PDB file of C-alpha atoms in Angstrom:
ATOM      1  CA  MET A   1     -15.243  79.660 196.693  1.00  0.00           C
ATOM      2  CA  LEU A   2     -12.436  80.717 194.138  1.00  0.00           C
ATOM      3  CA  GLY A   3     -14.719  80.031 191.651  1.00  0.00           C
ATOM      4  CA  LYS A   4     -17.345  82.704 192.868  1.00  0.00           C
ATOM      5  CA  LEU A   5     -14.706  85.295 193.542  1.00  0.00           C
ATOM      6  CA  LEU A   6     -13.795  84.791 189.705  1.00  0.00           C
ATOM      7  CA  LYS A   7     -17.150  85.000 188.773  1.00  0.00           C
ATOM      8  CA  TYR A   8     -17.671  88.145 190.566  1.00  0.00           C
ATOM      9  CA  GLU A   9     -14.314  89.607 189.418  1.00  0.00           C
ATOM     10  CA  LEU A  10     -15.036  88.647 185.852  1.00  0.00           C
ATOM     11  CA  LYS A  11     -18.672  90.163 186.234  1.00  0.00           C
ATOM     12  CA  ALA A  12     -17.583  93.532 187.697  1.00  0.00           C
ATOM     13  CA  THR A  13     -14.805  93.999 185.357  1.00  0.00           C
ATOM     14  CA  GLY A  14     -16.503  92.816 182.038  1.00  0.00           C
ATOM     15  CA  ARG A  15     -18.669  96.043 182.539  1.00  0.00           C
ATOM     16  CA  THR A  16     -15.755  97.753 181.544  1.00  0.00           C
ATOM     17  CA  PHE A  17     -14.240  96.256 178.977  1.00  0.00           C
ATOM     18  CA  MET A  18     -16.642  94.961 177.079  1.00  0.00           C
ATOM     19  CA  PRO A  19     -17.862  98.209 176.001  1.00  0.00           C
ATOM     20  CA  ILE A  20     -14.755  99.438 175.510  1.00  0.00           C
ATOM     21  CA  TYR A  21     -13.628  96.265 173.028  1.00  0.00           C
ATOM     22  CA  ALA A  22     -17.036  96.932 171.475  1.00  0.00           C
ATOM     23  CA  ALA A  23     -16.336 100.495 170.725  1.00  0.00           C
ATOM     24  CA  LEU A  24     -12.520  99.722 169.197  1.00  0.00           C
ATOM     25  CA  LEU A  25     -13.877  97.408 167.083  1.00  0.00           C
ATOM     26  CA  ILE A  26     -16.715  99.671 165.460  1.00  0.00           C
ATOM     27  CA  ALA A  27     -14.189 102.534 165.214  1.00  0.00           C
ATOM     28  CA  ALA A  28     -12.247  99.821 163.282  1.00  0.00           C
ATOM     29  CA  ALA A  29     -15.019  99.040 160.828  1.00  0.00           C
ATOM     30  CA  VAL A  30     -16.172 102.622 160.384  1.00  0.00           C
ATOM     31  CA  THR A  31     -12.587 104.006 159.867  1.00  0.00           C
ATOM     32  CA  LYS A  32     -12.323 101.222 156.962  1.00  0.00           C
ATOM     33  CA  LEU A  33     -15.681 102.261 155.731  1.00  0.00           C
ATOM     34  CA  ILE A  34     -14.975 105.828 155.374  1.00  0.00           C
ATOM     35  CA  SER A  35     -11.183 104.751 153.898  1.00  0.00           C
ATOM     36  CA  ALA A  36     -13.262 103.064 151.292  1.00  0.00           C
ATOM     37  CA  LEU A  37     -15.813 105.911 150.497  1.00  0.00           C
ATOM     38  CA  THR A  38     -13.881 108.534 150.473  1.00  0.00           C
ATOM     39  CA  ALA A  39     -10.960 107.144 148.190  1.00  0.00           C
ATOM     40  CA  GLY A  40      -9.739 109.974 146.000  1.00  0.00           C
ATOM     41  CA  GLY A  41     -11.236 112.485 147.682  1.00  0.00           C
ATOM     42  CA  SER A  42     -11.207 114.208 151.249  1.00  0.00           C
ATOM     43  CA  GLU A  43      -9.005 112.651 153.609  1.00  0.00           C
ATOM     44  CA  VAL A  44     -10.316 114.423 156.671  1.00  0.00           C
ATOM     45  CA  PRO A  45     -13.222 112.485 157.265  1.00  0.00           C
ATOM     46  CA  GLU A  46     -10.431 109.125 157.238  1.00  0.00           C
ATOM     47  CA  PHE A  47      -7.847 111.110 159.578  1.00  0.00           C
ATOM     48  CA  ILE A  48     -10.616 112.090 161.988  1.00  0.00           C
ATOM     49  CA  SER A  49     -11.982 108.535 162.331  1.00  0.00           C
ATOM     50  CA  ALA A  50      -8.482 107.000 162.778  1.00  0.00           C
ATOM     51  CA  ILE A  51      -7.592 109.570 165.427  1.00  0.00           C
ATOM     52  CA  VAL A  52     -10.839 108.088 167.097  1.00  0.00           C
ATOM     53  CA  TYR A  53     -10.069 104.792 167.024  1.00  0.00           C
ATOM     54  CA  ILE A  54      -6.251 105.383 167.873  1.00  0.00           C
ATOM     55  CA  MET A  55      -7.268 107.089 170.987  1.00  0.00           C
ATOM     56  CA  ILE A  56      -9.958 104.351 171.927  1.00  0.00           C
ATOM     57  CA  LEU A  57      -7.136 101.822 171.145  1.00  0.00           C
ATOM     58  CA  MET A  58      -4.756 103.584 173.478  1.00  0.00           C
ATOM     59  CA  GLY A  59      -7.702 104.022 176.353  1.00  0.00           C
ATOM     60  CA  MET A  60      -7.797 100.602 176.326  1.00  0.00           C
ATOM     61  CA  PHE A  61      -4.546  99.601 177.370  1.00  0.00           C
ATOM     62  CA  VAL A  62      -4.797 102.411 179.700  1.00  0.00           C
ATOM     63  CA  MET A  63      -7.797 101.283 181.131  1.00  0.00           C
ATOM     64  CA  THR A  64      -6.611  97.868 181.719  1.00  0.00           C
ATOM     65  CA  PHE A  65      -3.792  99.227 184.080  1.00  0.00           C
ATOM     66  CA  VAL A  66      -5.552 101.203 185.854  1.00  0.00           C
ATOM     67  CA  VAL A  67      -8.680  98.460 186.421  1.00  0.00           C
ATOM     68  CA  MET A  68      -5.875  96.294 187.516  1.00  0.00           C
ATOM     69  CA  ILE A  69      -4.862  98.775 190.011  1.00  0.00           C
ATOM     70  CA  GLN A  70      -8.295  99.917 191.182  1.00  0.00           C
ATOM     71  CA  ARG A  71      -9.453  96.441 191.784  1.00  0.00           C
ATOM     72  CA  PHE A  72      -6.923  95.684 194.152  1.00  0.00           C
ATOM     73  CA  HIS A  73      -6.697  98.431 195.918  1.00  0.00           C
ATOM     74  CA  LYS A  74     -10.514  99.109 196.180  1.00  0.00           C
ATOM     75  CA  ASN A  75     -11.229  96.026 197.149  1.00  0.00           C
ATOM     76  CA  LEU A  76      -8.856  94.688 199.582  1.00  0.00           C
ATOM     77  CA  LEU A  77      -7.249  98.061 201.040  1.00  0.00           C
ATOM     78  CA  SER A  78      -9.859 100.503 201.050  1.00  0.00           C
ATOM     79  CA  ASP A  79     -13.319 100.556 202.795  1.00  0.00           C
ATOM     80  CA  GLU A  80     -14.394  97.649 200.565  1.00  0.00           C
ATOM     81  CA  GLY A  81     -11.637  95.294 202.373  1.00  0.00           C
ATOM     82  CA  TYR A  82     -13.926  95.282 205.452  1.00  0.00           C
ATOM     83  CA  LEU A  83     -16.553  93.764 203.572  1.00  0.00           C
ATOM     84  CA  MET A  84     -14.031  91.450 201.686  1.00  0.00           C
ATOM     85  CA  PHE A  85     -12.362  89.890 204.159  1.00  0.00           C
ATOM     86  CA  THR A  86     -15.286  89.445 206.427  1.00  0.00           C
ATOM     87  CA  LEU A  87     -16.127  86.394 203.781  1.00  0.00           C
ATOM     88  CA  PRO A  88     -14.880  82.903 203.902  1.00  0.00           C
ATOM     89  CA  VAL A  89     -12.007  83.020 201.806  1.00  0.00           C
ATOM     90  CA  GLU A  90      -7.981  83.120 202.566  1.00  0.00           C
ATOM     91  CA  PRO A  91      -6.192  85.847 201.539  1.00  0.00           C
ATOM     92  CA  TRP A  92      -4.481  84.475 198.516  1.00  0.00           C
ATOM     93  CA  GLN A  93      -7.869  83.345 196.816  1.00  0.00           C
ATOM     94  CA  HIS A  94      -8.314  87.383 196.846  1.00  0.00           C
ATOM     95  CA  ILE A  95      -5.334  87.536 195.001  1.00  0.00           C
ATOM     96  CA  VAL A  96      -5.525  84.901 192.665  1.00  0.00           C
ATOM     97  CA  SER A  97      -8.927  85.849 191.491  1.00  0.00           C
ATOM     98  CA  LYS A  98      -7.936  89.223 190.673  1.00  0.00           C
ATOM     99  CA  LEU A  99      -4.691  87.784 189.197  1.00  0.00           C
ATOM    100  CA  LEU A 100      -6.026  85.616 186.763  1.00  0.00           C
ATOM    101  CA  ILE A 101      -8.773  88.012 185.732  1.00  0.00           C
ATOM    102  CA  SER A 102      -5.918  90.604 185.234  1.00  0.00           C
ATOM    103  CA  VAL A 103      -4.001  88.536 183.190  1.00  0.00           C
ATOM    104  CA  LEU A 104      -7.360  87.506 181.058  1.00  0.00           C
ATOM    105  CA  TRP A 105      -7.961  91.177 180.506  1.00  0.00           C
ATOM    106  CA  ASN A 106      -4.530  91.751 179.287  1.00  0.00           C
ATOM    107  CA  LEU A 107      -5.134  88.848 177.164  1.00  0.00           C
ATOM    108  CA  GLY A 108      -8.403  90.227 175.948  1.00  0.00           C
ATOM    109  CA  SER A 109      -7.021  93.769 175.162  1.00  0.00           C
ATOM    110  CA  LEU A 110      -4.576  92.274 172.833  1.00  0.00           C
ATOM    111  CA  VAL A 111      -7.189  90.258 171.025  1.00  0.00           C
ATOM    112  CA  ALA A 112      -9.297  92.951 170.771  1.00  0.00           C
ATOM    113  CA  ALA A 113      -6.625  95.277 169.325  1.00  0.00           C
ATOM    114  CA  PHE A 114      -5.254  92.155 166.853  1.00  0.00           C
ATOM    115  CA  LEU A 115      -8.986  91.926 165.655  1.00  0.00           C
ATOM    116  CA  SER A 116      -9.444  95.696 165.059  1.00  0.00           C
ATOM    117  CA  ILE A 117      -5.951  95.899 163.127  1.00  0.00           C
ATOM    118  CA  VAL A 118      -7.628  92.426 161.204  1.00  0.00           C
ATOM    119  CA  ILE A 119     -10.408  94.990 160.464  1.00  0.00           C
ATOM    120  CA  LEU A 120      -8.365  97.780 159.435  1.00  0.00           C
ATOM    121  CA  THR A 121      -6.158  95.613 156.894  1.00  0.00           C
ATOM    122  CA  PHE A 122      -8.580  93.430 155.582  1.00  0.00           C
ATOM    123  CA  ASP A 123      -8.229  93.885 152.130  1.00  0.00           C
ATOM    124  CA  GLU A 124      -4.421  93.425 152.237  1.00  0.00           C
ATOM    125  CA  ILE A 125      -5.096  90.497 154.167  1.00  0.00           C
ATOM    126  CA  ALA A 126      -7.025  88.750 151.683  1.00  0.00           C
ATOM    127  CA  ASN A 127      -4.578  89.272 148.910  1.00  0.00           C
ATOM    128  CA  ARG A 128      -3.584  86.525 147.825  1.00  0.00           C
ATOM    129  CA  ALA A 129       0.339  87.620 147.216  1.00  0.00           C
ATOM    130  CA  LEU A 130       0.237  88.617 151.144  1.00  0.00           C
ATOM    131  CA  MET A 131      -1.185  85.185 151.946  1.00  0.00           C
ATOM    132  CA  LEU A 132       1.645  83.417 149.953  1.00  0.00           C
ATOM    133  CA  ASP A 133       4.012  85.222 151.690  1.00  0.00           C
ATOM    134  CA  LEU A 134       2.715  84.573 155.218  1.00  0.00           C
ATOM    135  CA  PHE A 135       2.982  81.161 154.361  1.00  0.00           C
ATOM    136  CA  ALA A 136       6.678  81.296 152.991  1.00  0.00           C
ATOM    137  CA  VAL A 137       7.765  83.084 156.421  1.00  0.00           C
ATOM    138  CA  ILE A 138       5.789  79.910 158.649  1.00  0.00           C
ATOM    139  CA  ALA A 139       7.562  77.635 156.008  1.00  0.00           C
ATOM    140  CA  GLU A 140      11.155  79.112 156.522  1.00  0.00           C
ATOM    141  CA  PHE A 141      10.353  79.211 160.473  1.00  0.00           C
ATOM    142  CA  LEU A 142       9.757  75.345 160.337  1.00  0.00           C
ATOM    143  CA  THR A 143      12.693  74.929 158.208  1.00  0.00           C
ATOM    144  CA  ILE A 144      14.630  76.657 160.833  1.00  0.00           C
ATOM    145  CA  PHE A 145      13.442  75.150 164.123  1.00  0.00           C
ATOM    146  CA  GLY A 146      12.151  71.568 162.530  1.00  0.00           C
ATOM    147  CA  PRO A 147      10.300  69.826 165.217  1.00  0.00           C
ATOM    148  CA  THR A 148      10.859  71.987 167.803  1.00  0.00           C
ATOM    149  CA  GLY A 149       8.806  74.989 166.380  1.00  0.00           C
ATOM    150  CA  SER A 150       5.846  73.984 168.059  1.00  0.00           C
ATOM    151  CA  LEU A 151       8.024  73.989 171.359  1.00  0.00           C
ATOM    152  CA  VAL A 152       9.394  77.980 170.580  1.00  0.00           C
ATOM    153  CA  VAL A 153       5.743  78.987 170.192  1.00  0.00           C
ATOM    154  CA  LEU A 154       5.101  77.026 173.741  1.00  0.00           C
ATOM    155  CA  GLU A 155       8.140  78.850 174.788  1.00  0.00           C
ATOM    156  CA  ILE A 156       7.086  82.346 173.757  1.00  0.00           C
ATOM    157  CA  PHE A 157       3.362  82.187 175.171  1.00  0.00           C
ATOM    158  CA  LEU A 158       4.936  81.014 178.545  1.00  0.00           C
ATOM    159  CA  ALA A 159       7.229  83.728 178.693  1.00  0.00           C
ATOM    160  CA  GLY A 160       4.190  86.277 177.662  1.00  0.00           C
ATOM    161  CA  ILE A 161       2.448  84.688 180.612  1.00  0.00           C
ATOM    162  CA  ALA A 162       5.470  84.966 182.895  1.00  0.00           C
ATOM    163  CA  THR A 163       6.119  88.268 182.411  1.00  0.00           C
ATOM    164  CA  THR A 164       2.662  89.447 182.531  1.00  0.00           C
ATOM    165  CA  VAL A 165       2.071  87.520 185.630  1.00  0.00           C
ATOM    166  CA  PHE A 166       5.232  89.148 187.105  1.00  0.00           C
ATOM    167  CA  GLY A 167       4.270  92.851 186.416  1.00  0.00           C
ATOM    168  CA  ILE A 168       0.781  92.069 188.002  1.00  0.00           C
ATOM    169  CA  LEU A 169       2.164  90.757 191.212  1.00  0.00           C
ATOM    170  CA  LEU A 170       5.033  93.343 191.466  1.00  0.00           C
ATOM    171  CA  ILE A 171       2.177  96.148 191.165  1.00  0.00           C
ATOM    172  CA  TYR A 172       0.069  94.274 194.204  1.00  0.00           C
ATOM    173  CA  ALA A 173       3.760  93.912 196.130  1.00  0.00           C
ATOM    174  CA  SER A 174       4.116  97.515 195.752  1.00  0.00           C
ATOM    175  CA  ILE A 175       0.675  98.454 196.933  1.00  0.00           C
ATOM    176  CA  ALA A 176       0.445  95.848 199.520  1.00  0.00           C
ATOM    177  CA  LEU A 177       3.837  97.161 201.049  1.00  0.00           C
ATOM    178  CA  GLY A 178       3.072 100.897 200.550  1.00  0.00           C
ATOM    179  CA  HIS A 179       0.021 100.293 202.735  1.00  0.00           C
ATOM    180  CA  LEU A 180       2.164  99.526 205.975  1.00  0.00           C
ATOM    181  CA  SER A 181       2.762 103.166 205.988  1.00  0.00           C
ATOM    182  CA  ASN A 182       0.398 104.828 208.197  1.00  0.00           C
ATOM    183  CA  ARG A 183       1.058 108.069 205.642  1.00  0.00           C
ATOM    184  CA  HIS A 184       1.599 109.463 202.276  1.00  0.00           C
ATOM    185  CA  ARG A 185       0.913 105.437 200.960  1.00  0.00           C
ATOM    186  CA  THR A 186       0.733 106.336 197.324  1.00  0.00           C
ATOM    187  CA  MET A 187       4.031 107.491 197.882  1.00  0.00           C
ATOM    188  CA  ALA A 188       5.286 104.543 199.672  1.00  0.00           C
ATOM    189  CA  SER A 189       3.552 102.572 197.304  1.00  0.00           C
ATOM    190  CA  LEU A 190       5.734 104.244 194.755  1.00  0.00           C
ATOM    191  CA  GLY A 191       9.288 103.509 196.286  1.00  0.00           C
ATOM    192  CA  ALA A 192       8.306 100.010 197.029  1.00  0.00           C
ATOM    193  CA  PHE A 193       7.494  99.439 193.090  1.00  0.00           C
ATOM    194  CA  LEU A 194      10.754 100.909 192.209  1.00  0.00           C
ATOM    195  CA  GLY A 195      12.956  99.387 195.115  1.00  0.00           C
ATOM    196  CA  LEU A 196      10.903  95.944 193.842  1.00  0.00           C
ATOM    197  CA  THR A 197      11.973  96.683 190.359  1.00  0.00           C
ATOM    198  CA  ALA A 198      15.576  97.630 191.127  1.00  0.00           C
ATOM    199  CA  PHE A 199      15.754  94.296 193.162  1.00  0.00           C
ATOM    200  CA  ALA A 200      14.604  92.122 190.344  1.00  0.00           C
ATOM    201  CA  GLN A 201      17.016  93.941 188.076  1.00  0.00           C
ATOM    202  CA  ILE A 202      19.931  93.434 190.443  1.00  0.00           C
ATOM    203  CA  LEU A 203      18.785  89.987 190.666  1.00  0.00           C
ATOM    204  CA  PHE A 204      18.806  89.473 187.162  1.00  0.00           C
ATOM    205  CA  ALA A 205      22.374  90.850 186.648  1.00  0.00           C
ATOM    206  CA  CYS A 206      23.981  88.666 189.465  1.00  0.00           C
ATOM    207  CA  LEU A 207      22.461  85.378 187.897  1.00  0.00           C
ATOM    208  CA  THR A 208      23.748  86.202 184.605  1.00  0.00           C
ATOM    209  CA  LEU A 209      27.077  86.401 186.086  1.00  0.00           C
ATOM    210  CA  ILE A 210      27.302  83.222 187.786  1.00  0.00           C
ATOM    211  CA  PRO A 211      29.478  80.538 185.207  1.00  0.00           C
ATOM    212  CA  ASN A 212      27.301  78.724 182.896  1.00  0.00           C
ATOM    213  CA  VAL A 213      24.281  80.984 183.430  1.00  0.00           C
ATOM    214  CA  ARG A 214      25.461  83.897 181.300  1.00  0.00           C
ATOM    215  CA  VAL A 215      23.501  82.522 178.846  1.00  0.00           C
ATOM    216  CA  LEU A 216      22.146  85.722 177.051  1.00  0.00           C
ATOM    217  CA  GLN A 217      25.404  87.183 176.317  1.00  0.00           C
ATOM    218  CA  HIS A 218      26.727  83.634 175.183  1.00  0.00           C
ATOM    219  CA  TYR A 219      23.808  83.438 172.716  1.00  0.00           C
ATOM    220  CA  MET A 220      24.731  86.593 171.272  1.00  0.00           C
ATOM    221  CA  ASP A 221      28.202  85.490 171.032  1.00  0.00           C
ATOM    222  CA  THR A 222      27.527  82.219 169.157  1.00  0.00           C
ATOM    223  CA  LEU A 223      24.564  83.617 166.592  1.00  0.00           C
ATOM    224  CA  GLN A 224      27.277  83.034 163.877  1.00  0.00           C
ATOM    225  CA  GLU A 225      27.922  79.344 164.584  1.00  0.00           C
ATOM    226  CA  SER A 226      26.190  76.132 163.579  1.00  0.00           C
ATOM    227  CA  LEU A 227      22.510  76.665 163.609  1.00  0.00           C
ATOM    228  CA  GLN A 228      21.860  73.777 166.173  1.00  0.00           C
ATOM    229  CA  THR A 229      23.381  75.630 168.708  1.00  0.00           C
ATOM    230  CA  SER A 230      21.616  78.958 168.157  1.00  0.00           C
ATOM    231  CA  ILE A 231      18.733  76.919 168.513  1.00  0.00           C
ATOM    232  CA  ALA A 232      19.586  75.000 171.451  1.00  0.00           C
ATOM    233  CA  LEU A 233      20.720  78.425 173.334  1.00  0.00           C
ATOM    234  CA  PHE A 234      17.372  80.359 172.389  1.00  0.00           C
ATOM    235  CA  HIS A 235      15.351  77.556 173.986  1.00  0.00           C
ATOM    236  CA  TYR A 236      17.918  77.800 177.147  1.00  0.00           C
ATOM    237  CA  VAL A 237      17.407  81.622 177.177  1.00  0.00           C
ATOM    238  CA  MET A 238      13.812  81.246 177.060  1.00  0.00           C
ATOM    239  CA  TRP A 239      13.467  78.947 179.818  1.00  0.00           C
ATOM    240  CA  PHE A 240      15.730  80.587 181.830  1.00  0.00           C
ATOM    241  CA  THR A 241      13.547  83.670 181.741  1.00  0.00           C
ATOM    242  CA  ILE A 242      10.234  81.979 182.254  1.00  0.00           C
ATOM    243  CA  GLY A 243      11.920  80.653 185.411  1.00  0.00           C
ATOM    244  CA  PHE A 244      13.289  83.776 186.642  1.00  0.00           C
ATOM    245  CA  PHE A 245      10.457  85.751 186.085  1.00  0.00           C
ATOM    246  CA  THR A 246       8.170  82.659 187.631  1.00  0.00           C
ATOM    247  CA  LEU A 247      10.212  82.905 190.723  1.00  0.00           C
ATOM    248  CA  LEU A 248      10.493  86.098 191.235  1.00  0.00           C
ATOM    249  CA  SER A 249       6.231  86.117 190.909  1.00  0.00           C
ATOM    250  CA  ALA A 250       6.319  83.101 193.544  1.00  0.00           C
ATOM    251  CA  GLY A 251       8.317  85.733 195.668  1.00  0.00           C
ATOM    252  CA  TYR A 252       6.099  88.717 195.488  1.00  0.00           C
ATOM    253  CA  PHE A 253       2.628  86.653 195.657  1.00  0.00           C
ATOM    254  CA  LEU A 254       4.227  85.493 199.285  1.00  0.00           C
ATOM    255  CA  ILE A 255       4.846  89.052 200.110  1.00  0.00           C
ATOM    256  CA  THR A 256       1.526  90.541 199.281  1.00  0.00           C
ATOM    257  CA  ASN A 257      -0.359  87.101 200.847  1.00  0.00           C
ATOM    258  CA  HIS A 258       1.830  87.868 203.938  1.00  0.00           C
ATOM    259  CA  ILE A 259       0.854  91.424 204.235  1.00  0.00           C
ATOM    260  CA  LEU A 260      -3.105  90.863 203.558  1.00  0.00           C
ATOM    261  CA  LYS A 261      -3.230  88.066 206.037  1.00  0.00           C
ATOM    262  CA  LYS A 262      -0.738  89.130 208.887  1.00  0.00           C
ATOM    263  CA  ARG A 263      -0.316  92.873 208.459  1.00  0.00           C
ATOM    264  CA  LEU A 264      -3.617  93.941 207.137  1.00  0.00           C
ATOM    265  CA  ASN A 265      -4.405  97.866 208.289  1.00  0.00           C
ATOM    266  CA  LEU A 266      -7.268  99.371 206.773  1.00  0.00           C
ATOM    267  CA  GLU A 267      -7.453 102.337 209.084  1.00  0.00           C
TER     268      GLU A 267
END
C-alpha cells in the first residue's frame, strides 16, 4: 500500500513541479540565446530575461517549501483527512510517503537549478582551460583525501539527506503539535516549530560540551596540525552530524506518528 501512496503523491505533486522545471530550463535557454544575439548591443532584453529566470528560480524553491507543507496539512489534517484515514494504511505510511516525495522534489529542484546554470554557462563550461582547472581541483581533492575521497563524497551526500529529512520532519511535527490546539492552530504550529528548533539547538550545544564529543571546536583547533589528523576529525564531524540529525528526525517522526495515530482531531 505504501507503493500506491508514493505513486499517488508523486502524481499529485508532479503536476506542479514538472511545469516549473520546464519553465526554468526554457527561461535559462532563452536568456542564453538572447545574451548571444544581443552581444554588443542593447542589454535591456537580456536584463529582462535574466529577471524572469531569477524569479522562476526563486519561485521554484518557494513552491518546493509551500507544497511540502500544503500536502501534509491539507491531505492529513484538513477535511481530506477524513478520506485519507479511511484507507487501510497506517499513519506512519502516510508520513513516509509524503516525506520521501518531499525529499525527491527537494533534490529535483537542486538538479533543475544546476541544469539551468549549466545552460547559462555552457560556453564557459565548454572552455578547455576551465575543464583543465576542474580536473586539477579534482586531482587536488584526491591528493588530500586519498583513498577516502569517495567516503567524503558519501558523507557529504548523507549529511545533506539527513539535514533535509530533519527539516521536513521538523515541519511535520510542528504542524501536528499545533493541530492539538482547538484554536489558533497556525500560531500554535509556529510556536511548536520554534520550540522544537530551540530544543535541537540546546541538545546540540549540550552534546558538544561532553568530553570527547567537542568535535567541532577540536577540529578547528587542529586544522594546523598534521593532514591525517585533520582528515580523521573531518570524518568524525561528518558522522556526528549525520547521527545527530538522524536521531532527531526519528524523534520528530515518532511525535508526528503518535499524534496522527492517537490524538488526531479533524474538527
